[in-house]
Short mmCIF file of C-alpha atoms and ligand atoms in Angstrom, two decimals:
data_model
loop_
_atom_site.label_atom_id
_atom_site.label_comp_id
_atom_site.label_asym_id
_atom_site.label_seq_id
_atom_site.Cartn_x
_atom_site.Cartn_y
_atom_site.Cartn_z
CA MET X 98 300.39 170.54 154.26
CA SER X 99 297.98 167.65 154.03
CA ARG X 100 296.65 165.43 156.77
CA SER X 101 294.29 163.43 154.62
CA GLU X 102 293.39 159.92 155.70
CA SER X 103 295.63 158.19 153.19
CA GLU X 104 298.71 159.68 154.91
CA ARG X 105 297.70 158.85 158.47
CA PRO X 106 298.17 155.46 160.14
CA ALA X 107 295.10 153.31 160.87
CA GLU X 108 293.09 155.01 163.59
CA GLY X 109 290.51 153.99 166.17
CA VAL X 110 286.86 154.82 165.78
CA ARG X 111 286.90 157.68 168.33
CA THR X 112 289.79 159.32 166.51
CA ARG X 113 288.07 158.95 163.15
CA ALA X 114 284.84 160.37 164.57
CA VAL X 115 286.70 163.54 165.60
CA HIS X 116 289.04 164.00 162.64
CA GLY X 117 287.15 162.52 159.69
CA PRO X 118 288.92 161.48 156.50
CA ASN X 119 289.93 164.99 155.38
CA PRO X 120 290.68 168.13 157.39
CA PRO X 121 288.61 171.27 156.77
CA PRO X 122 290.39 173.99 154.76
CA ASP X 123 292.58 176.74 156.28
CA GLY X 124 293.30 174.84 159.49
CA ALA X 125 289.69 175.16 160.63
CA MET X 126 288.38 172.73 163.26
CA SER X 127 285.04 172.42 161.54
CA SER X 128 283.84 172.60 157.95
CA PRO X 129 282.71 176.04 156.82
CA VAL X 130 278.97 176.32 156.28
CA VAL X 131 278.78 177.53 152.72
CA HIS X 132 275.44 179.26 152.33
CA SER X 133 275.32 179.08 148.58
CA SER X 134 272.98 176.95 146.51
CA THR X 135 274.76 177.79 143.27
CA PHE X 136 278.47 177.75 142.41
CA GLY X 137 279.99 179.76 139.59
CA ALA X 138 282.66 178.31 137.33
CA ASP X 139 285.62 179.94 135.54
CA SER X 140 285.04 178.12 132.27
CA LEU X 141 282.78 175.63 130.62
CA HIS X 142 285.43 173.00 131.32
CA ASP X 143 285.41 173.88 135.02
CA LEU X 144 281.60 173.85 135.17
CA THR X 145 281.44 170.41 133.57
CA ALA X 146 284.13 169.10 135.91
CA ARG X 147 282.19 170.35 138.97
CA GLN X 148 279.00 168.75 137.71
CA ASN X 149 280.75 165.46 136.96
CA GLN X 150 282.00 165.21 140.54
CA GLY X 151 278.45 164.39 141.64
CA PRO X 152 277.87 164.74 145.40
CA ALA X 153 281.57 165.59 145.94
CA GLY X 154 281.43 168.61 143.63
CA SER X 155 280.51 172.24 144.30
CA PHE X 156 277.94 172.81 141.60
CA TYR X 157 274.32 173.21 142.70
CA GLN X 158 273.01 172.23 146.12
CA ARG X 159 270.76 169.42 144.94
CA TYR X 160 273.67 167.92 142.93
CA GLY X 161 276.78 168.55 144.99
CA HIS X 162 277.64 170.95 147.82
CA PRO X 163 280.92 171.31 149.80
CA THR X 164 279.37 171.36 153.30
CA LEU X 165 277.16 168.36 152.52
CA GLY X 166 280.03 166.57 150.81
CA ALA X 167 282.39 167.00 153.78
CA CYS X 168 279.81 165.51 156.14
CA GLU X 169 278.99 162.69 153.72
CA GLN X 170 282.66 161.70 153.49
CA ARG X 171 282.82 161.47 157.28
CA LEU X 172 279.70 159.32 157.38
CA ALA X 173 281.02 156.97 154.68
CA GLN X 174 284.32 156.60 156.52
CA LEU X 175 282.61 155.87 159.84
CA ASP X 176 280.36 153.27 158.20
CA GLY X 177 283.36 151.66 156.46
CA VAL X 178 281.98 151.98 152.93
CA ASP X 179 282.50 153.95 149.71
CA GLY X 180 279.75 156.51 149.89
CA ALA X 181 277.14 158.27 152.03
CA LEU X 182 274.34 160.68 151.17
CA LEU X 183 272.49 163.05 153.46
CA PHE X 184 268.70 163.45 153.37
CA SER X 185 266.23 165.82 154.94
CA SER X 186 264.79 163.01 157.12
CA GLY X 187 265.20 159.33 157.87
CA MET X 188 262.03 158.62 155.90
CA ALA X 189 263.42 160.53 152.91
CA ALA X 190 266.50 158.26 153.06
CA ILE X 191 264.47 155.03 153.25
CA SER X 192 261.95 156.15 150.60
CA THR X 193 264.75 157.09 148.21
CA VAL X 194 266.42 153.69 148.64
CA PHE X 195 263.16 151.83 147.96
CA LEU X 196 262.30 154.04 144.97
CA THR X 197 265.80 153.37 143.61
CA LEU X 198 265.86 149.60 144.03
CA LEU X 199 262.23 148.61 143.34
CA ARG X 200 260.43 148.78 140.02
CA GLN X 201 256.83 148.01 139.27
CA GLY X 202 256.16 144.31 139.92
CA ASP X 203 259.30 143.79 142.04
CA HIS X 204 258.97 141.92 145.30
CA VAL X 205 260.26 143.26 148.63
CA ILE X 206 260.39 141.44 151.96
CA ALA X 207 260.46 143.38 155.23
CA LEU X 208 260.12 142.65 158.93
CA ASP X 209 256.73 143.00 160.60
CA GLN X 210 258.60 144.82 163.37
CA CYS X 211 259.90 147.59 161.07
CA TYR X 212 259.52 151.29 161.84
CA GLY X 213 255.88 152.34 161.33
CA GLY X 214 256.74 154.88 158.65
CA THR X 215 258.52 152.17 156.66
CA ILE X 216 255.46 149.92 156.81
CA THR X 217 253.32 152.85 155.61
CA LEU X 218 255.84 153.43 152.77
CA LEU X 219 255.62 149.77 151.70
CA ASN X 220 251.80 149.91 151.67
CA TRP X 221 252.00 153.14 149.65
CA GLY X 222 254.44 151.52 147.20
CA ALA X 223 252.14 148.52 146.76
CA GLU X 224 249.30 150.89 145.91
CA HIS X 225 251.14 153.50 143.82
CA CYS X 226 254.14 151.68 142.33
CA GLY X 227 253.01 148.06 142.03
CA TRP X 228 255.54 146.68 144.53
CA GLN X 229 254.76 143.22 145.84
CA VAL X 230 255.25 143.27 149.60
CA THR X 231 255.68 140.38 152.04
CA MET X 232 256.12 140.95 155.75
CA VAL X 233 258.00 138.35 157.82
CA ASP X 234 258.26 137.94 161.58
CA ALA X 235 261.59 139.00 163.11
CA ARG X 236 261.09 136.27 165.74
CA GLU X 237 260.92 133.46 163.14
CA PRO X 238 264.00 133.58 160.87
CA ALA X 239 263.37 129.97 159.84
CA THR X 240 260.28 131.19 157.90
CA TRP X 241 262.19 133.82 155.88
CA PRO X 242 263.61 131.65 153.05
CA ALA X 243 260.08 130.61 152.00
CA ALA X 244 259.11 134.27 151.55
CA PHE X 245 261.57 134.77 148.66
CA ARG X 246 260.29 134.70 145.09
CA PRO X 247 262.14 134.82 141.75
CA ASN X 248 261.37 138.56 141.57
CA THR X 249 262.49 139.43 145.12
CA ARG X 250 264.87 142.37 144.79
CA LEU X 251 265.13 143.62 148.33
CA PHE X 252 265.07 142.30 151.90
CA HIS X 253 264.75 145.15 154.40
CA VAL X 254 265.39 144.63 158.12
CA GLU X 255 266.15 146.48 161.33
CA SER X 256 268.29 145.30 164.22
CA PRO X 257 267.61 145.91 167.05
CA THR X 258 263.91 146.31 166.24
CA ASN X 259 261.48 148.70 167.85
CA PRO X 260 260.24 148.32 170.60
CA THR X 261 261.04 144.74 171.65
CA LEU X 262 264.69 144.92 170.50
CA ARG X 263 264.67 141.75 168.42
CA ILE X 264 268.09 141.01 166.92
CA VAL X 265 268.56 139.95 163.30
CA ASP X 266 271.71 138.00 162.43
CA LEU X 267 272.80 140.38 159.67
CA THR X 268 275.49 138.07 158.26
CA ALA X 269 272.93 135.27 157.86
CA ALA X 270 270.28 137.63 156.45
CA ALA X 271 272.78 138.96 153.88
CA ALA X 272 273.75 135.42 152.87
CA LEU X 273 270.08 134.50 152.43
CA ALA X 274 269.29 137.60 150.35
CA HIS X 275 272.36 137.15 148.15
CA GLU X 276 271.67 133.45 147.59
CA ARG X 277 268.25 134.46 146.24
CA GLY X 278 269.57 137.28 144.06
CA ALA X 279 268.29 140.07 146.32
CA LEU X 280 269.98 142.92 148.19
CA LEU X 281 269.90 143.33 151.97
CA SER X 282 268.91 146.75 153.27
CA VAL X 283 269.27 147.60 156.97
CA ASP X 284 267.76 150.50 158.85
CA ASN X 285 270.66 150.80 161.30
CA THR X 286 269.14 153.69 163.28
CA PHE X 287 268.91 151.87 166.62
CA ALA X 288 272.57 150.80 166.60
CA SER X 289 274.19 153.75 164.73
CA PRO X 290 277.34 153.43 162.58
CA ILE X 291 279.47 153.39 165.73
CA GLY X 292 277.41 150.62 167.34
CA GLN X 293 277.05 148.31 164.35
CA GLN X 294 279.24 148.13 161.23
CA ALA X 295 276.55 146.76 158.94
CA HIS X 296 278.61 146.84 155.76
CA ALA X 297 281.33 144.67 157.33
CA LEU X 298 278.59 142.11 158.03
CA GLY X 299 277.64 141.91 154.35
CA VAL X 300 274.74 144.39 154.19
CA ASP X 301 274.34 146.17 150.81
CA VAL X 302 272.60 149.40 151.71
CA VAL X 303 272.17 151.07 155.11
CA GLU X 304 269.81 153.83 156.19
CA TYR X 305 269.79 156.01 159.29
CA SER X 306 267.37 158.40 160.83
CA ALA X 307 270.06 160.90 161.84
CA THR X 308 267.31 162.53 163.91
CA LYS X 309 268.16 159.88 166.51
CA SER X 310 271.66 159.14 167.90
CA ILE X 311 273.67 160.62 165.01
CA GLY X 312 272.16 164.08 165.65
CA GLY X 313 271.70 163.07 169.25
CA HIS X 314 270.38 166.27 170.85
CA GLY X 315 266.70 166.30 169.89
CA ASP X 316 267.29 169.39 167.74
CA LEU X 317 267.38 168.23 164.11
CA LEU X 318 265.65 166.02 161.52
CA ALA X 319 267.87 164.25 158.97
CA GLY X 320 268.59 160.97 157.23
CA VAL X 321 271.59 159.13 155.78
CA VAL X 322 272.13 156.35 153.22
CA THR X 323 275.47 154.55 152.98
CA ALA X 324 276.45 152.01 150.32
CA ARG X 325 279.21 150.85 148.00
CA ALA X 326 279.97 153.02 144.96
CA ASP X 327 277.63 151.41 142.39
CA LEU X 328 274.61 151.51 144.69
CA ILE X 329 275.28 154.99 146.07
CA ALA X 330 275.46 156.28 142.48
CA LYS X 331 271.94 154.93 141.86
CA VAL X 332 270.59 156.38 145.11
CA TYR X 333 272.25 159.72 144.23
CA LYS X 334 270.39 159.80 140.94
CA THR X 335 267.05 159.32 142.73
CA ARG X 336 267.93 161.95 145.36
CA LYS X 337 268.60 164.39 142.54
CA ILE X 338 265.18 163.66 141.02
CA PHE X 339 263.08 163.97 144.20
CA GLY X 340 265.33 166.54 145.87
CA PRO X 341 265.15 165.76 149.64
CA VAL X 342 268.55 167.44 150.14
CA PRO X 343 269.16 169.15 153.50
CA ASP X 344 270.38 172.67 154.20
CA PRO X 345 274.19 173.14 154.56
CA ALA X 346 273.72 174.24 158.19
CA LEU X 347 272.18 170.85 158.93
CA ALA X 348 275.19 169.05 157.46
CA TRP X 349 277.43 171.12 159.72
CA GLN X 350 275.28 170.25 162.76
CA ILE X 351 275.65 166.56 161.91
CA GLU X 352 279.39 166.86 161.40
CA ARG X 353 279.62 168.44 164.84
CA SER X 354 277.46 165.71 166.38
CA LEU X 355 279.51 162.90 164.83
CA LYS X 356 282.59 163.96 166.77
CA THR X 357 280.94 163.02 170.07
CA LEU X 358 278.85 160.09 168.81
CA PRO X 359 281.17 157.39 170.27
CA LEU X 360 281.19 159.13 173.68
CA ARG X 361 277.45 159.71 173.70
CA LEU X 362 276.77 156.16 172.57
CA GLU X 363 278.95 154.65 175.30
CA ALA X 364 277.23 156.76 177.95
CA MET X 365 273.67 156.13 176.70
CA ASN X 366 274.25 152.42 176.17
CA ALA X 367 275.82 151.97 179.60
CA ASN X 368 272.84 153.74 181.19
CA ALA X 369 270.40 151.59 179.21
CA LEU X 370 272.10 148.37 180.33
CA GLU X 371 272.23 149.51 183.95
CA LEU X 372 268.52 150.42 183.94
CA ALA X 373 267.63 147.15 182.17
CA LYS X 374 269.42 145.14 184.88
CA ARG X 375 267.69 147.05 187.66
CA LEU X 376 264.27 146.83 186.02
CA ALA X 377 264.71 143.07 185.56
CA GLN X 378 265.03 142.73 189.36
CA HIS X 379 262.09 144.99 190.21
CA PRO X 380 259.12 143.05 191.65
CA SER X 381 256.57 145.20 189.76
CA VAL X 382 258.18 144.66 186.35
CA LEU X 383 256.97 141.63 184.42
CA GLN X 384 259.31 141.67 181.44
CA VAL X 385 262.35 143.64 180.29
CA PHE X 386 263.50 143.79 176.68
CA HIS X 387 267.15 144.71 176.16
CA PRO X 388 269.71 142.79 174.07
CA GLY X 389 272.39 143.34 176.72
CA LEU X 390 270.56 141.05 179.16
CA PRO X 391 271.81 137.44 178.86
CA ALA X 392 268.18 136.19 178.93
CA HIS X 393 267.29 138.20 175.80
CA PRO X 394 266.83 135.81 172.83
CA GLY X 395 269.20 137.85 170.63
CA HIS X 396 271.92 138.35 173.25
CA ASP X 397 274.56 136.10 171.65
CA ILE X 398 274.12 137.53 168.15
CA ALA X 399 274.06 141.09 169.51
CA THR X 400 277.29 140.41 171.41
CA ARG X 401 278.89 139.31 168.14
CA GLN X 402 277.60 142.04 165.84
CA MET X 403 277.24 145.16 168.04
CA ARG X 404 279.93 147.35 169.59
CA PHE X 405 279.94 150.03 172.31
CA GLY X 406 277.10 148.26 174.10
CA PHE X 407 273.63 147.17 173.03
CA GLY X 408 271.81 150.38 172.20
CA GLN X 409 270.00 153.07 174.17
CA VAL X 410 266.57 151.55 174.21
CA VAL X 411 265.05 149.44 176.98
CA ALA X 412 261.43 148.36 176.93
CA PHE X 413 259.63 147.01 179.96
CA GLU X 414 256.21 145.80 180.97
CA VAL X 415 254.87 146.88 184.34
CA ARG X 416 252.43 144.73 186.31
CA GLY X 417 248.97 146.23 185.74
CA GLY X 418 248.80 146.53 181.95
CA ALA X 419 248.08 149.62 179.88
CA ALA X 420 246.76 151.73 182.79
CA ALA X 421 249.90 150.99 184.83
CA ALA X 422 252.17 151.88 181.92
CA GLN X 423 250.34 155.18 181.47
CA ALA X 424 250.65 155.93 185.18
CA VAL X 425 254.40 155.27 185.10
CA VAL X 426 254.96 157.51 182.12
CA GLU X 427 252.87 160.31 183.61
CA SER X 428 254.58 160.05 187.02
CA LEU X 429 258.11 160.50 185.73
CA LYS X 430 259.62 163.85 186.71
CA LEU X 431 263.04 163.89 185.09
CA VAL X 432 262.50 161.61 182.11
CA ARG X 433 260.34 163.32 179.51
CA HIS X 434 257.43 161.69 177.70
CA GLY X 435 257.81 161.98 173.94
CA PRO X 436 258.64 160.20 170.70
CA SER X 437 262.17 159.66 169.36
CA LEU X 438 265.28 158.07 170.85
CA GLY X 439 269.05 158.21 170.89
CA GLY X 440 269.31 161.74 172.31
CA VAL X 441 271.25 163.02 175.31
CA ASP X 442 267.90 163.52 177.11
CA SER X 443 266.21 160.33 178.33
CA LEU X 444 262.75 159.86 176.83
CA VAL X 445 259.90 157.43 177.39
CA SER X 446 256.99 156.57 175.17
CA LEU X 447 254.12 154.10 175.07
CA PRO X 448 254.43 152.16 171.78
CA SER X 449 250.67 151.50 171.91
CA HIS X 450 250.11 155.27 171.63
CA THR X 451 252.99 156.32 169.36
CA SER X 452 255.17 154.09 167.14
CA HIS X 453 252.72 151.16 167.02
CA ILE X 454 249.37 152.92 167.30
CA MET X 455 248.36 151.91 163.77
CA LEU X 456 248.69 148.18 164.49
CA GLY X 457 245.72 148.20 166.89
CA PRO X 458 245.55 145.89 169.94
CA GLU X 459 245.35 142.72 167.81
CA GLY X 460 248.29 143.68 165.60
CA ARG X 461 250.35 144.53 168.67
CA ALA X 462 249.50 141.17 170.26
CA LYS X 463 250.59 139.43 167.06
CA ALA X 464 253.84 141.41 166.99
CA GLY X 465 254.54 140.50 170.63
CA ILE X 466 254.11 144.07 171.93
CA PRO X 467 252.33 144.06 175.32
CA GLU X 468 249.72 146.80 175.81
CA GLY X 469 251.51 147.82 179.01
CA LEU X 470 254.90 148.24 177.39
CA VAL X 471 256.98 151.33 178.20
CA ARG X 472 259.85 152.20 175.87
CA LEU X 473 262.73 154.11 177.39
CA SER X 474 265.59 155.70 175.48
CA ALA X 475 268.38 156.27 177.98
CA GLY X 476 270.18 159.60 177.73
CA ILE X 477 273.53 160.61 179.20
CA GLU X 478 272.25 161.75 182.62
CA ASP X 479 273.49 160.11 185.85
CA ALA X 480 272.21 156.55 186.00
CA ALA X 481 271.36 156.99 189.70
CA ASP X 482 269.04 159.92 188.90
CA LEU X 483 267.33 158.01 186.10
CA TRP X 484 266.82 155.00 188.34
CA ALA X 485 265.46 157.13 191.20
CA ASP X 486 262.94 158.65 188.78
CA LEU X 487 261.86 155.29 187.39
CA GLU X 488 261.56 153.77 190.85
CA GLN X 489 259.35 156.54 192.21
CA ALA X 490 257.15 156.40 189.09
CA ILE X 491 256.70 152.63 189.30
CA ALA X 492 255.87 152.98 193.02
CA LYS X 493 252.96 155.30 192.12
CA VAL X 494 251.12 152.48 190.32
CA PRO X 495 248.75 150.90 192.84
CA SER X 496 248.35 147.64 190.90
CA ALA X 497 252.09 147.40 190.38
CA VAL X 498 252.86 146.91 194.06
CA GLY X 499 253.59 143.29 194.97
C1 LIG P 564 262.76 157.69 163.56
C2 LIG P 564 263.03 156.51 162.71
C3 LIG P 564 262.84 156.57 161.32
C4 LIG P 564 262.31 157.79 160.61
O1 LIG P 564 263.21 158.84 160.67
P1 LIG P 564 262.77 160.39 160.53
O2 LIG P 564 264.05 161.09 160.69
O3 LIG P 564 261.76 160.65 161.59
O4 LIG P 564 262.17 160.54 159.17
C5 LIG P 564 263.14 155.43 160.58
N1 LIG P 564 263.57 154.29 161.17
C6 LIG P 564 263.75 154.20 162.49
C7 LIG P 564 264.22 152.92 163.07
C8 LIG P 564 263.47 155.30 163.31
O5 LIG P 564 263.64 155.19 164.64
#
């Protein structure tokens, strides 16, 4: 009996998230966690065949492992592309892509608003690998074409960006990169594969911090790369060299999480939009950043290119600047104060003290990040409870009143 994808009619995204492309063996509901780093073969022919299967083979954990492979096939299917590879962190995924696609002297363009770790990686690559790096402003797409050079190999973007949720028109960015002979890479962490089908928009290579909504419970660190066959083969080669391959138990945890990703995403995104709307009407809130609000500059593009809502993250500026933001964060009782996003637990952070600390006040001003900005990642709790907590915390700020 076989229930593989090729024999089933076209299915919706929630169905695919639960069932994946191939059923686990022996009628099991979930893939067995095979705690074996090494796999014995019956013959030299068999051994060679296992090795030649690459990440889909059962050979040696860094090369190919059945529990990893099963999860990777699910991820590729959900992202609508040939292949996916798991990594031990989001940064391992992004680093491996850059190390694969950039040689000494190659030029890479990235957004100023990229994840801090990615900016650190680019600076490291400039110093250690001779990459030429140009940063462009996510708010000024008209300036991007001039940044390209004959040796530009890679354009790396995020959408939505952190923490002001800028939206990049991925179809236009892909067209620009391709016109100039470069590839477009997207860190799709904020949207997730369910929320944004980057490959269908023309993106060449996609990375995820699976630590965020893919894992979704604040209990694991992992990364994913997805790409078409030729590119994934190159990334696979680099992963084999550097070896940031996760444990089989982690792949199983991710497989389990993927089954509820559409449900979690709908719940988180609905809460984020509800809180964004309420915050926008609060007299003590100066600005709200969320792509689901019609006033957000990326609203129309986000409506076109995102699904299942506009993401979990809302950022807002409270009247009273940095001190007020700190008071809000420290007065919250239900919503915890910590880094990360996309989990079932709501979390707040102050970008000036976490994700964007290294920019300094001047860099943050240049990037359009107010000192009093609070970033909230909405979880799956009751919206009414989250709002009650936010309201009481904002009310504690003396300078925020009126
Ligand atoms: C968290 C995050 C990363 C880094 O992922 P890790 O799993 O922490 O290594 C990269 N990009 C974005 C957008 C992130 O939010």
